Amino acid sequence: MPLEPLRFAVLGAVRVFRGDAELELGGPQERAFLALLLVGAGRPVAVSEIVDVLWGAAPPRSAVNVVRRHVGSLRRLLEPGLAARAEGRRLVRDAGGYRLVTDGDSSDLLRFRALCEEGRRIADRSPAQALELLTAALSLWRGPLAVGIPAQARAHPAFDAVDRELPAAVRLAADAALRAGRPDVVLADLRQAAARHPLDEPLQAGLLLALAAAGHRSEAMAAYEAVRARLAEELGIDPGAVLRDARDTVLHGVREAAVGSSSGESSAEVSDGAGADGSLADPARAHAPAPGPPSPPALPPPAQLPHGTEVFTGRDAELDEAFALSGADGSGPGTVVISAIGGMAGVGKTTLAVHWAHRVADRFPDGQLYVNLRGFDPSGAVLDPGEAVRGFLGALGVPPERVPHGVDAQAALYRSVLAGRRVLVVLDNARDTEQVRPLLPGSPGCLTIVTSRDELHGLVAAHGAHSLVLRPFDAVQARAFLVRRLGAERVAAEPRAADEISELCAGLPLALACVAARAAGHPHFPLAAVAAELREAHGSLDAFVRSDASVDVGTVFSWSSRAVSAAAARLFRLLALHPGPDLCLPAAAALAGLPVRRARPLLAELTGLHLVTEHSPGRYAFHDLLRAHAGELVHERHTEADRAAALNRLHHHYLHTVHAADRLLAPNADPLPPPPAPEGVHPEPLADDDRALAWLTAEHAVLLAVVETAAASGQPVQERLACQLAWSLEPFFDRRGHWHDGLAVQRTALDAARRLADPALEARGLRGLARVEGRLGLHSRSVPRLERALELFTELGDDTGRAHTHRSLGWECDQRGDLPGALRHNRFALGLFRTLGDRAAQASVLNSVGWYHAQLGEYRRALTHCFEALTMLQELGDRYGQAATWDSIAYAHHHLGRHPHALLGYRNALALLRDLGVPYVEADILVRVGDTHLATGDHDGARTAWQQALVLLRSLNHPDAERVEALLNARDGHAGAV
């Protein structure tokens, strides 16, 4: 007869049930052993860790034998009838330790974590359902963790880490309860958690908000005063921004507040002292104070509006209506107002929207956001709403790594960030309501201006938008437009010619601007001659012909393009092949197959006649009407082979420049070398990694578009190029945290690789996609992809590919707590790199091997590997790798009790990181600096380092800020008590 299933409990008393019957676990030591296995949650627990938990600093000589006896007893308890010395299937030997096999059905801890994760995942789109999951998770805690084990065992960090999960879950439940309008559901859990963690400010803030939302405002204010007094008495500090914001919300009662703070507290100084060569100086100087990093400046409100025109005219009535919609009396919009400016292309929608926005921008002190949604871009490259939302979140100060997965979750975060702010949002050139909907603020105080050729009836019906429809200029407006551009005297001298020009331009401001630019450039030309030239010109732009006009507007653009040199006209046509949204001078030169010095004056000709706009220094863009005209011309006047050659030059320009940037940012990576560049391609020179990052940042949106268009070309050569470009972008996306964009391009690359039916490309595609999925926490997808990639690399005999894939698998092991597995994969990679003679990769993986040895308590072995890595990295000039290695060295010294050496190692790492500008890693190391100061008894030094870390994390709006705040509260409080 099969045994009934087992159930394990550690969230409260340590207990085991078989069916409904509770099993007898033995004495406190046996319970402590089981509890340690349970909080390990499926990871192997080293024998040394078990000994440490059971006996502390003074284990008996027989400790290991006693552990083996405990193992045998527990195995026989869990699997009755198991033969002596048999391992069984419940408690297995793994990676030099023991692992208890449990799952979400048998372990209350794993069930708790699964419920919390699911609640967190759906919290933005369904707070009520999330609340049910989170309250179910909290109900699994039946008291303090691991009740019944000795206090010495309970003090082990493994239990402390699980302990911290409870207040985090309570805070999450409180936020869901506030969003769902049911604060009473979590009050009991909040009160208990707040009592157990009286200095946890985010938790106390959650209690205040829940009390106020449940109608207990006086109790909320009393709770605030109590925690304020306790912070002052025990830590000597005032409440932080999170707690103050909660108090203000209770006082004003204006809205239900959720999470988030971007406090800019000033920090004290911390040491910063390695020499330029990164050498380890005299340990006696380790405690000498030195300037720390400056506090990061507060992020200014976004100001993204394009430049307005200084000669705006002809829209007085429409402007009056616009000001009425946006509260011309100065009171500002009391609710969200969405004004969809409908109308044909070239009618001046963007010009009016931007002019209006500039006129009312001072009413929105929290900033102005602008995006061109490219809804009717002739290239078909319509901007994805998720990309637009992520751009806005970045402008509002949300780091890329904080952005959730999926457009719905991203839009919810965007609305949360805008809640309570007064922001002006301009959504230009929208295709339809569905593209706009995720970009709409969710609360009063913001004004959203949407331009589109469509009247967007969905916005009007579903969101209460006001519609403002533009029409072409009438004769009076067109005459006024020309007067502003050419002067009243010149227009008055030839009124019939001016009227004919207006008629031939069909009243479209864009066409009038092109003609006026031509006439202004030749002030001695009679307007009659300009009109005659225009009348005799022939264009085609059929898609934009007005139904009520006898003239083709394309004629204007055809005539304008004839006014430039033949070389500039050729460039104008070829620019239509660029996927956008904008381009730089070297890219234009690549399209034309010209040196940059020859392309520069050609672009100047085009901008002078308004055929191309230089919307920011060195960056050029088309109006979509002009792009369409150029697109018609390039297909009429250039053969398919000419167009393909121009695109090939453009793609190679980007591939070769990105490849050079990749080698600077990640010298230990293994990108495929690009094929030789065709004649006429001059990649941009990148002197160092700073220049590489600046170029990649400027070209970010363009590179995404290039990958997509090359992959969609249907040409194997271009599809392969798309793959190479995507993989070369990995270090940039990883360094900057743009993992959502990385996910998109890696999917595109893998799809292209599979269409090419090339196993080598597919292996790289699997690995590239898996890496970014891992960064986003999608481990159930990433690990199988890496395992398949490893199989393909092995079949191909590609040892370099195998080695890098082992490194990625090692990182995945690290993420799930399998440190021996992480070490195993990295050691395998090290052996391969040594055989291959790849010094850059070998140096990097040597540090990883050292780090994992240190994590496993093998500190001297760690130092051997890390110092070997450091020597190689210094020879290679890899500053980022040196910083990581100094961190590993310092960590090992700390645990060997060599605290002065540790502090100097950390300083060497910090000096390099501050030069490179990597604030998150800097903050992570500062936390360890604080740990080392604390170990020496220097409580002030510890607090200083942690406060500096907190300032950096808050400036990034990073979730680790809560962990550092808790560290300051708990450990500073403990130090003060001592």
PDB file of C-alpha atoms in Angstrom, residues 428-637:
ATOM      1  CA  ASP A 428       2.320  62.808 -32.083  1.00  0.00           C
ATOM      2  CA  ASN A 429       1.222  60.989 -35.240  1.00  0.00           C
ATOM      3  CA  ALA A 430      -0.892  58.271 -33.620  1.00  0.00           C
ATOM      4  CA  ARG A 431      -2.251  55.501 -35.801  1.00  0.00           C
ATOM      5  CA  ASP A 432      -5.286  54.474 -33.743  1.00  0.00           C
ATOM      6  CA  THR A 433      -6.811  54.404 -30.281  1.00  0.00           C
ATOM      7  CA  GLU A 434      -5.140  51.121 -29.319  1.00  0.00           C
ATOM      8  CA  GLN A 435      -1.680  52.610 -29.898  1.00  0.00           C
ATOM      9  CA  VAL A 436      -2.550  55.576 -27.690  1.00  0.00           C
ATOM     10  CA  ARG A 437      -4.412  53.869 -24.850  1.00  0.00           C
ATOM     11  CA  PRO A 438      -1.379  52.552 -22.862  1.00  0.00           C
ATOM     12  CA  LEU A 439       0.150  56.062 -22.937  1.00  0.00           C
ATOM     13  CA  LEU A 440      -2.756  57.860 -21.285  1.00  0.00           C
ATOM     14  CA  PRO A 441      -2.262  59.080 -17.707  1.00  0.00           C
ATOM     15  CA  GLY A 442      -4.738  57.584 -15.290  1.00  0.00           C
ATOM     16  CA  SER A 443      -5.465  60.486 -12.939  1.00  0.00           C
ATOM     17  CA  PRO A 444      -6.390  64.180 -13.061  1.00  0.00           C
ATOM     18  CA  GLY A 445      -3.760  66.860 -13.428  1.00  0.00           C
ATOM     19  CA  CYS A 446      -2.277  65.866 -16.784  1.00  0.00           C
ATOM     20  CA  LEU A 447      -3.067  67.142 -20.281  1.00  0.00           C
ATOM     21  CA  THR A 448      -2.605  64.772 -23.188  1.00  0.00           C
ATOM     22  CA  ILE A 449      -2.446  66.116 -26.747  1.00  0.00           C
ATOM     23  CA  VAL A 450      -2.768  63.496 -29.479  1.00  0.00           C
ATOM     24  CA  THR A 451      -2.241  64.188 -33.185  1.00  0.00           C
ATOM     25  CA  SER A 452      -3.428  61.804 -35.859  1.00  0.00           C
ATOM     26  CA  ARG A 453      -4.773  61.695 -39.403  1.00  0.00           C
ATOM     27  CA  ASP A 454      -7.622  59.683 -37.927  1.00  0.00           C
ATOM     28  CA  GLU A 455     -10.167  61.453 -35.748  1.00  0.00           C
ATOM     29  CA  LEU A 456      -9.746  58.709 -33.100  1.00  0.00           C
ATOM     30  CA  HIS A 457     -13.409  58.338 -32.288  1.00  0.00           C
ATOM     31  CA  GLY A 458     -12.467  55.636 -29.788  1.00  0.00           C
ATOM     32  CA  LEU A 459     -10.691  58.195 -27.633  1.00  0.00           C
ATOM     33  CA  VAL A 460     -13.643  60.527 -27.800  1.00  0.00           C
ATOM     34  CA  ALA A 461     -16.140  57.805 -26.914  1.00  0.00           C
ATOM     35  CA  ALA A 462     -14.198  55.883 -24.273  1.00  0.00           C
ATOM     36  CA  HIS A 463     -11.996  58.557 -22.716  1.00  0.00           C
ATOM     37  CA  GLY A 464     -13.981  61.766 -23.039  1.00  0.00           C
ATOM     38  CA  ALA A 465     -11.501  63.301 -25.479  1.00  0.00           C
ATOM     39  CA  HIS A 466     -12.225  66.593 -27.199  1.00  0.00           C
ATOM     40  CA  SER A 467     -11.763  66.593 -30.977  1.00  0.00           C
ATOM     41  CA  LEU A 468     -10.146  69.508 -32.810  1.00  0.00           C
ATOM     42  CA  VAL A 469     -10.180  69.061 -36.601  1.00  0.00           C
ATOM     43  CA  LEU A 470      -7.693  70.975 -38.761  1.00  0.00           C
ATOM     44  CA  ARG A 471      -8.274  71.922 -42.373  1.00  0.00           C
ATOM     45  CA  PRO A 472      -5.870  73.343 -44.963  1.00  0.00           C
ATOM     46  CA  PHE A 473      -5.275  77.093 -44.908  1.00  0.00           C
ATOM     47  CA  ASP A 474      -7.810  79.266 -46.652  1.00  0.00           C
ATOM     48  CA  ALA A 475      -6.560  82.074 -48.888  1.00  0.00           C
ATOM     49  CA  VAL A 476      -6.295  84.573 -46.032  1.00  0.00           C
ATOM     50  CA  GLN A 477      -4.363  82.188 -43.770  1.00  0.00           C
ATOM     51  CA  ALA A 478      -2.037  81.155 -46.595  1.00  0.00           C
ATOM     52  CA  ARG A 479      -1.317  84.801 -47.446  1.00  0.00           C
ATOM     53  CA  ALA A 480      -0.529  85.510 -43.767  1.00  0.00           C
ATOM     54  CA  PHE A 481       1.793  82.491 -43.721  1.00  0.00           C
ATOM     55  CA  LEU A 482       3.769  83.799 -46.706  1.00  0.00           C
ATOM     56  CA  VAL A 483       3.919  87.276 -45.186  1.00  0.00           C
ATOM     57  CA  ARG A 484       5.544  85.876 -42.047  1.00  0.00           C
ATOM     58  CA  ARG A 485       8.108  83.959 -44.116  1.00  0.00           C
ATOM     59  CA  LEU A 486       8.830  86.411 -46.945  1.00  0.00           C
ATOM     60  CA  GLY A 487       7.859  89.797 -45.585  1.00  0.00           C
ATOM     61  CA  ALA A 488       4.769  91.916 -46.136  1.00  0.00           C
ATOM     62  CA  GLU A 489       6.379  94.158 -48.759  1.00  0.00           C
ATOM     63  CA  ARG A 490       7.362  91.319 -51.073  1.00  0.00           C
ATOM     64  CA  VAL A 491       3.979  89.605 -50.871  1.00  0.00           C
ATOM     65  CA  ALA A 492       2.082  92.880 -51.308  1.00  0.00           C
ATOM     66  CA  ALA A 493       4.132  93.647 -54.435  1.00  0.00           C
ATOM     67  CA  GLU A 494       2.894  90.455 -56.161  1.00  0.00           C
ATOM     68  CA  PRO A 495      -0.453  89.489 -54.595  1.00  0.00           C
ATOM     69  CA  ARG A 496      -1.628  87.383 -57.573  1.00  0.00           C
ATOM     70  CA  ALA A 497       1.584  85.351 -57.601  1.00  0.00           C
ATOM     71  CA  ALA A 498       1.299  84.844 -53.836  1.00  0.00           C
ATOM     72  CA  ASP A 499      -2.282  83.616 -54.216  1.00  0.00           C
ATOM     73  CA  GLU A 500      -1.270  81.285 -57.058  1.00  0.00           C
ATOM     74  CA  ILE A 501       1.496  79.810 -54.892  1.00  0.00           C
ATOM     75  CA  SER A 502      -1.024  79.253 -52.101  1.00  0.00           C
ATOM     76  CA  GLU A 503      -3.419  77.549 -54.501  1.00  0.00           C
ATOM     77  CA  LEU A 504      -0.729  75.363 -56.037  1.00  0.00           C
ATOM     78  CA  CYS A 505       0.312  74.289 -52.504  1.00  0.00           C
ATOM     79  CA  ALA A 506      -3.313  73.313 -51.802  1.00  0.00           C
ATOM     80  CA  GLY A 507      -3.237  75.280 -48.575  1.00  0.00           C
ATOM     81  CA  LEU A 508      -0.899  72.784 -46.895  1.00  0.00           C
ATOM     82  CA  PRO A 509       1.513  74.503 -44.480  1.00  0.00           C
ATOM     83  CA  LEU A 510       4.274  71.964 -45.170  1.00  0.00           C
ATOM     84  CA  ALA A 511       4.187  72.627 -48.916  1.00  0.00           C
ATOM     85  CA  LEU A 512       4.014  76.381 -48.343  1.00  0.00           C
ATOM     86  CA  ALA A 513       7.054  76.154 -46.041  1.00  0.00           C
ATOM     87  CA  CYS A 514       9.095  74.395 -48.744  1.00  0.00           C
ATOM     88  CA  VAL A 515       8.184  76.994 -51.365  1.00  0.00           C
ATOM     89  CA  ALA A 516       8.782  79.892 -48.962  1.00  0.00           C
ATOM     90  CA  ALA A 517      12.221  78.508 -48.101  1.00  0.00           C
ATOM     91  CA  ARG A 518      13.103  78.393 -51.814  1.00  0.00           C
ATOM     92  CA  ALA A 519      11.853  81.941 -52.355  1.00  0.00           C
ATOM     93  CA  ALA A 520      13.563  83.281 -49.224  1.00  0.00           C
ATOM     94  CA  GLY A 521      16.843  81.815 -50.429  1.00  0.00           C
ATOM     95  CA  HIS A 522      16.548  83.861 -53.622  1.00  0.00           C
ATOM     96  CA  PRO A 523      15.182  87.234 -52.501  1.00  0.00           C
ATOM     97  CA  HIS A 524      15.603  88.763 -55.972  1.00  0.00           C
ATOM     98  CA  PHE A 525      13.477  86.116 -57.739  1.00  0.00           C
ATOM     99  CA  PRO A 526      10.010  87.480 -58.567  1.00  0.00           C
ATOM    100  CA  LEU A 527       7.235  85.464 -56.907  1.00  0.00           C
ATOM    101  CA  ALA A 528       5.677  85.140 -60.354  1.00  0.00           C
ATOM    102  CA  ALA A 529       8.754  83.208 -61.494  1.00  0.00           C
ATOM    103  CA  VAL A 530       8.506  80.966 -58.431  1.00  0.00           C
ATOM    104  CA  ALA A 531       4.836  80.318 -59.189  1.00  0.00           C
ATOM    105  CA  ALA A 532       5.623  79.565 -62.833  1.00  0.00           C
ATOM    106  CA  GLU A 533       8.341  77.050 -61.872  1.00  0.00           C
ATOM    107  CA  LEU A 534       5.946  75.414 -59.467  1.00  0.00           C
ATOM    108  CA  ARG A 535       3.142  75.259 -62.033  1.00  0.00           C
ATOM    109  CA  GLU A 536       5.408  73.598 -64.588  1.00  0.00           C
ATOM    110  CA  ALA A 537       6.812  71.002 -62.163  1.00  0.00           C
ATOM    111  CA  HIS A 538       5.387  67.494 -61.995  1.00  0.00           C
ATOM    112  CA  GLY A 539       5.154  65.293 -58.922  1.00  0.00           C
ATOM    113  CA  SER A 540       3.248  62.108 -58.117  1.00  0.00           C
ATOM    114  CA  LEU A 541       2.452  61.698 -54.388  1.00  0.00           C
ATOM    115  CA  ASP A 542      -0.946  60.194 -55.215  1.00  0.00           C
ATOM    116  CA  ALA A 543      -1.717  59.089 -51.666  1.00  0.00           C
ATOM    117  CA  PHE A 544      -1.863  62.689 -50.474  1.00  0.00           C
ATOM    118  CA  VAL A 545      -3.822  64.359 -53.278  1.00  0.00           C
ATOM    119  CA  ARG A 546      -6.795  66.338 -51.918  1.00  0.00           C
ATOM    120  CA  SER A 547     -10.093  65.237 -53.309  1.00  0.00           C
ATOM    121  CA  ASP A 548     -11.195  68.858 -53.771  1.00  0.00           C
ATOM    122  CA  ALA A 549      -7.955  70.191 -55.289  1.00  0.00           C
ATOM    123  CA  SER A 550      -6.980  70.242 -58.916  1.00  0.00           C
ATOM    124  CA  VAL A 551      -3.268  70.182 -58.195  1.00  0.00           C
ATOM    125  CA  ASP A 552      -1.052  67.369 -56.901  1.00  0.00           C
ATOM    126  CA  VAL A 553       0.783  68.442 -53.730  1.00  0.00           C
ATOM    127  CA  GLY A 554       3.652  66.174 -54.739  1.00  0.00           C
ATOM    128  CA  THR A 555       4.380  68.773 -57.404  1.00  0.00           C
ATOM    129  CA  VAL A 556       5.583  71.129 -54.672  1.00  0.00           C
ATOM    130  CA  PHE A 557       8.017  68.599 -53.281  1.00  0.00           C
ATOM    131  CA  SER A 558       9.197  67.536 -56.721  1.00  0.00           C
ATOM    132  CA  TRP A 559       9.867  71.163 -57.535  1.00  0.00           C
ATOM    133  CA  SER A 560      11.689  71.692 -54.229  1.00  0.00           C
ATOM    134  CA  SER A 561      13.924  68.704 -54.755  1.00  0.00           C
ATOM    135  CA  ARG A 562      14.851  70.071 -58.209  1.00  0.00           C
ATOM    136  CA  ALA A 563      16.076  73.231 -56.507  1.00  0.00           C
ATOM    137  CA  VAL A 564      19.025  71.386 -54.935  1.00  0.00           C
ATOM    138  CA  SER A 565      22.101  69.926 -56.566  1.00  0.00           C
ATOM    139  CA  ALA A 566      21.931  66.544 -58.265  1.00  0.00           C
ATOM    140  CA  ALA A 567      24.005  64.960 -55.485  1.00  0.00           C
ATOM    141  CA  ALA A 568      21.718  66.389 -52.768  1.00  0.00           C
ATOM    142  CA  ALA A 569      18.632  65.229 -54.691  1.00  0.00           C
ATOM    143  CA  ARG A 570      20.123  61.723 -54.878  1.00  0.00           C
ATOM    144  CA  LEU A 571      20.761  61.756 -51.133  1.00  0.00           C
ATOM    145  CA  PHE A 572      17.186  62.966 -50.531  1.00  0.00           C
ATOM    146  CA  ARG A 573      15.839  59.957 -52.424  1.00  0.00           C
ATOM    147  CA  LEU A 574      18.126  57.455 -50.696  1.00  0.00           C
ATOM    148  CA  LEU A 575      17.284  58.765 -47.227  1.00  0.00           C
ATOM    149  CA  ALA A 576      13.812  57.274 -47.700  1.00  0.00           C
ATOM    150  CA  LEU A 577      15.400  53.818 -47.346  1.00  0.00           C
ATOM    151  CA  HIS A 578      16.528  54.508 -43.765  1.00  0.00           C
ATOM    152  CA  PRO A 579      14.177  52.763 -41.286  1.00  0.00           C
ATOM    153  CA  GLY A 580      14.172  55.745 -38.891  1.00  0.00           C
ATOM    154  CA  PRO A 581      13.059  57.297 -36.661  1.00  0.00           C
ATOM    155  CA  ASP A 582      16.014  59.604 -37.409  1.00  0.00           C
ATOM    156  CA  LEU A 583      19.601  59.386 -38.568  1.00  0.00           C
ATOM    157  CA  CYS A 584      23.027  60.961 -38.190  1.00  0.00           C
ATOM    158  CA  LEU A 585      25.412  62.317 -40.801  1.00  0.00           C
ATOM    159  CA  PRO A 586      27.644  59.184 -41.046  1.00  0.00           C
ATOM    160  CA  ALA A 587      24.575  57.007 -41.685  1.00  0.00           C
ATOM    161  CA  ALA A 588      23.446  59.347 -44.448  1.00  0.00           C
ATOM    162  CA  ALA A 589      26.934  59.163 -45.919  1.00  0.00           C
ATOM    163  CA  ALA A 590      26.789  55.344 -45.864  1.00  0.00           C
ATOM    164  CA  LEU A 591      23.471  55.333 -47.722  1.00  0.00           C
ATOM    165  CA  ALA A 592      24.976  57.504 -50.436  1.00  0.00           C
ATOM    166  CA  GLY A 593      28.314  55.702 -50.413  1.00  0.00           C
ATOM    167  CA  LEU A 594      30.125  58.999 -49.766  1.00  0.00           C
ATOM    168  CA  PRO A 595      32.733  60.190 -47.297  1.00  0.00           C
ATOM    169  CA  VAL A 596      31.253  62.140 -44.405  1.00  0.00           C
ATOM    170  CA  ARG A 597      32.924  65.376 -45.514  1.00  0.00           C
ATOM    171  CA  ARG A 598      31.091  65.168 -48.865  1.00  0.00           C
ATOM    172  CA  ALA A 599      27.723  64.239 -47.355  1.00  0.00           C
ATOM    173  CA  ARG A 600      27.711  67.147 -44.865  1.00  0.00           C
ATOM    174  CA  PRO A 601      27.087  69.980 -47.393  1.00  0.00           C
ATOM    175  CA  LEU A 602      24.441  67.865 -49.140  1.00  0.00           C
ATOM    176  CA  LEU A 603      22.448  67.529 -45.929  1.00  0.00           C
ATOM    177  CA  ALA A 604      22.844  71.272 -45.396  1.00  0.00           C
ATOM    178  CA  GLU A 605      21.222  71.852 -48.805  1.00  0.00           C
ATOM    179  CA  LEU A 606      18.270  69.651 -47.864  1.00  0.00           C
ATOM    180  CA  THR A 607      17.740  71.252 -44.471  1.00  0.00           C
ATOM    181  CA  GLY A 608      17.966  74.700 -46.035  1.00  0.00           C
ATOM    182  CA  LEU A 609      14.900  73.936 -48.151  1.00  0.00           C
ATOM    183  CA  HIS A 610      13.017  72.180 -45.307  1.00  0.00           C
ATOM    184  CA  LEU A 611      13.200  68.854 -47.137  1.00  0.00           C
ATOM    185  CA  VAL A 612      14.942  67.380 -44.080  1.00  0.00           C
ATOM    186  CA  THR A 613      14.838  68.701 -40.524  1.00  0.00           C
ATOM    187  CA  GLU A 614      17.768  68.776 -38.092  1.00  0.00           C
ATOM    188  CA  HIS A 615      15.583  68.271 -35.025  1.00  0.00           C
ATOM    189  CA  SER A 616      18.539  68.088 -32.620  1.00  0.00           C
ATOM    190  CA  PRO A 617      22.255  68.744 -33.184  1.00  0.00           C
ATOM    191  CA  GLY A 618      23.573  66.214 -35.682  1.00  0.00           C
ATOM    192  CA  ARG A 619      20.319  64.249 -36.007  1.00  0.00           C
ATOM    193  CA  TYR A 620      18.034  64.500 -39.012  1.00  0.00           C
ATOM    194  CA  ALA A 621      14.468  63.427 -39.765  1.00  0.00           C
ATOM    195  CA  PHE A 622      11.794  63.605 -42.504  1.00  0.00           C
ATOM    196  CA  HIS A 623       8.232  64.721 -42.259  1.00  0.00           C
ATOM    197  CA  ASP A 624       6.355  61.547 -43.230  1.00  0.00           C
ATOM    198  CA  LEU A 625       4.819  63.329 -46.235  1.00  0.00           C
ATOM    199  CA  LEU A 626       8.275  64.154 -47.553  1.00  0.00           C
ATOM    200  CA  ARG A 627       9.485  60.648 -46.729  1.00  0.00           C
ATOM    201  CA  ALA A 628       6.642  59.261 -48.822  1.00  0.00           C
ATOM    202  CA  HIS A 629       7.601  61.543 -51.707  1.00  0.00           C
ATOM    203  CA  ALA A 630      11.268  60.527 -51.422  1.00  0.00           C
ATOM    204  CA  GLY A 631      10.164  56.904 -51.272  1.00  0.00           C
ATOM    205  CA  GLU A 632       8.267  57.224 -54.543  1.00  0.00           C
ATOM    206  CA  LEU A 633      11.237  58.896 -56.173  1.00  0.00           C
ATOM    207  CA  VAL A 634      13.759  56.314 -55.005  1.00  0.00           C
ATOM    208  CA  HIS A 635      11.634  53.531 -56.492  1.00  0.00           C
ATOM    209  CA  GLU A 636      11.124  55.444 -59.724  1.00  0.00           C
ATOM    210  CA  ARG A 637      14.712  56.511 -60.320  1.00  0.00           C
TER     211      ARG A 637
END
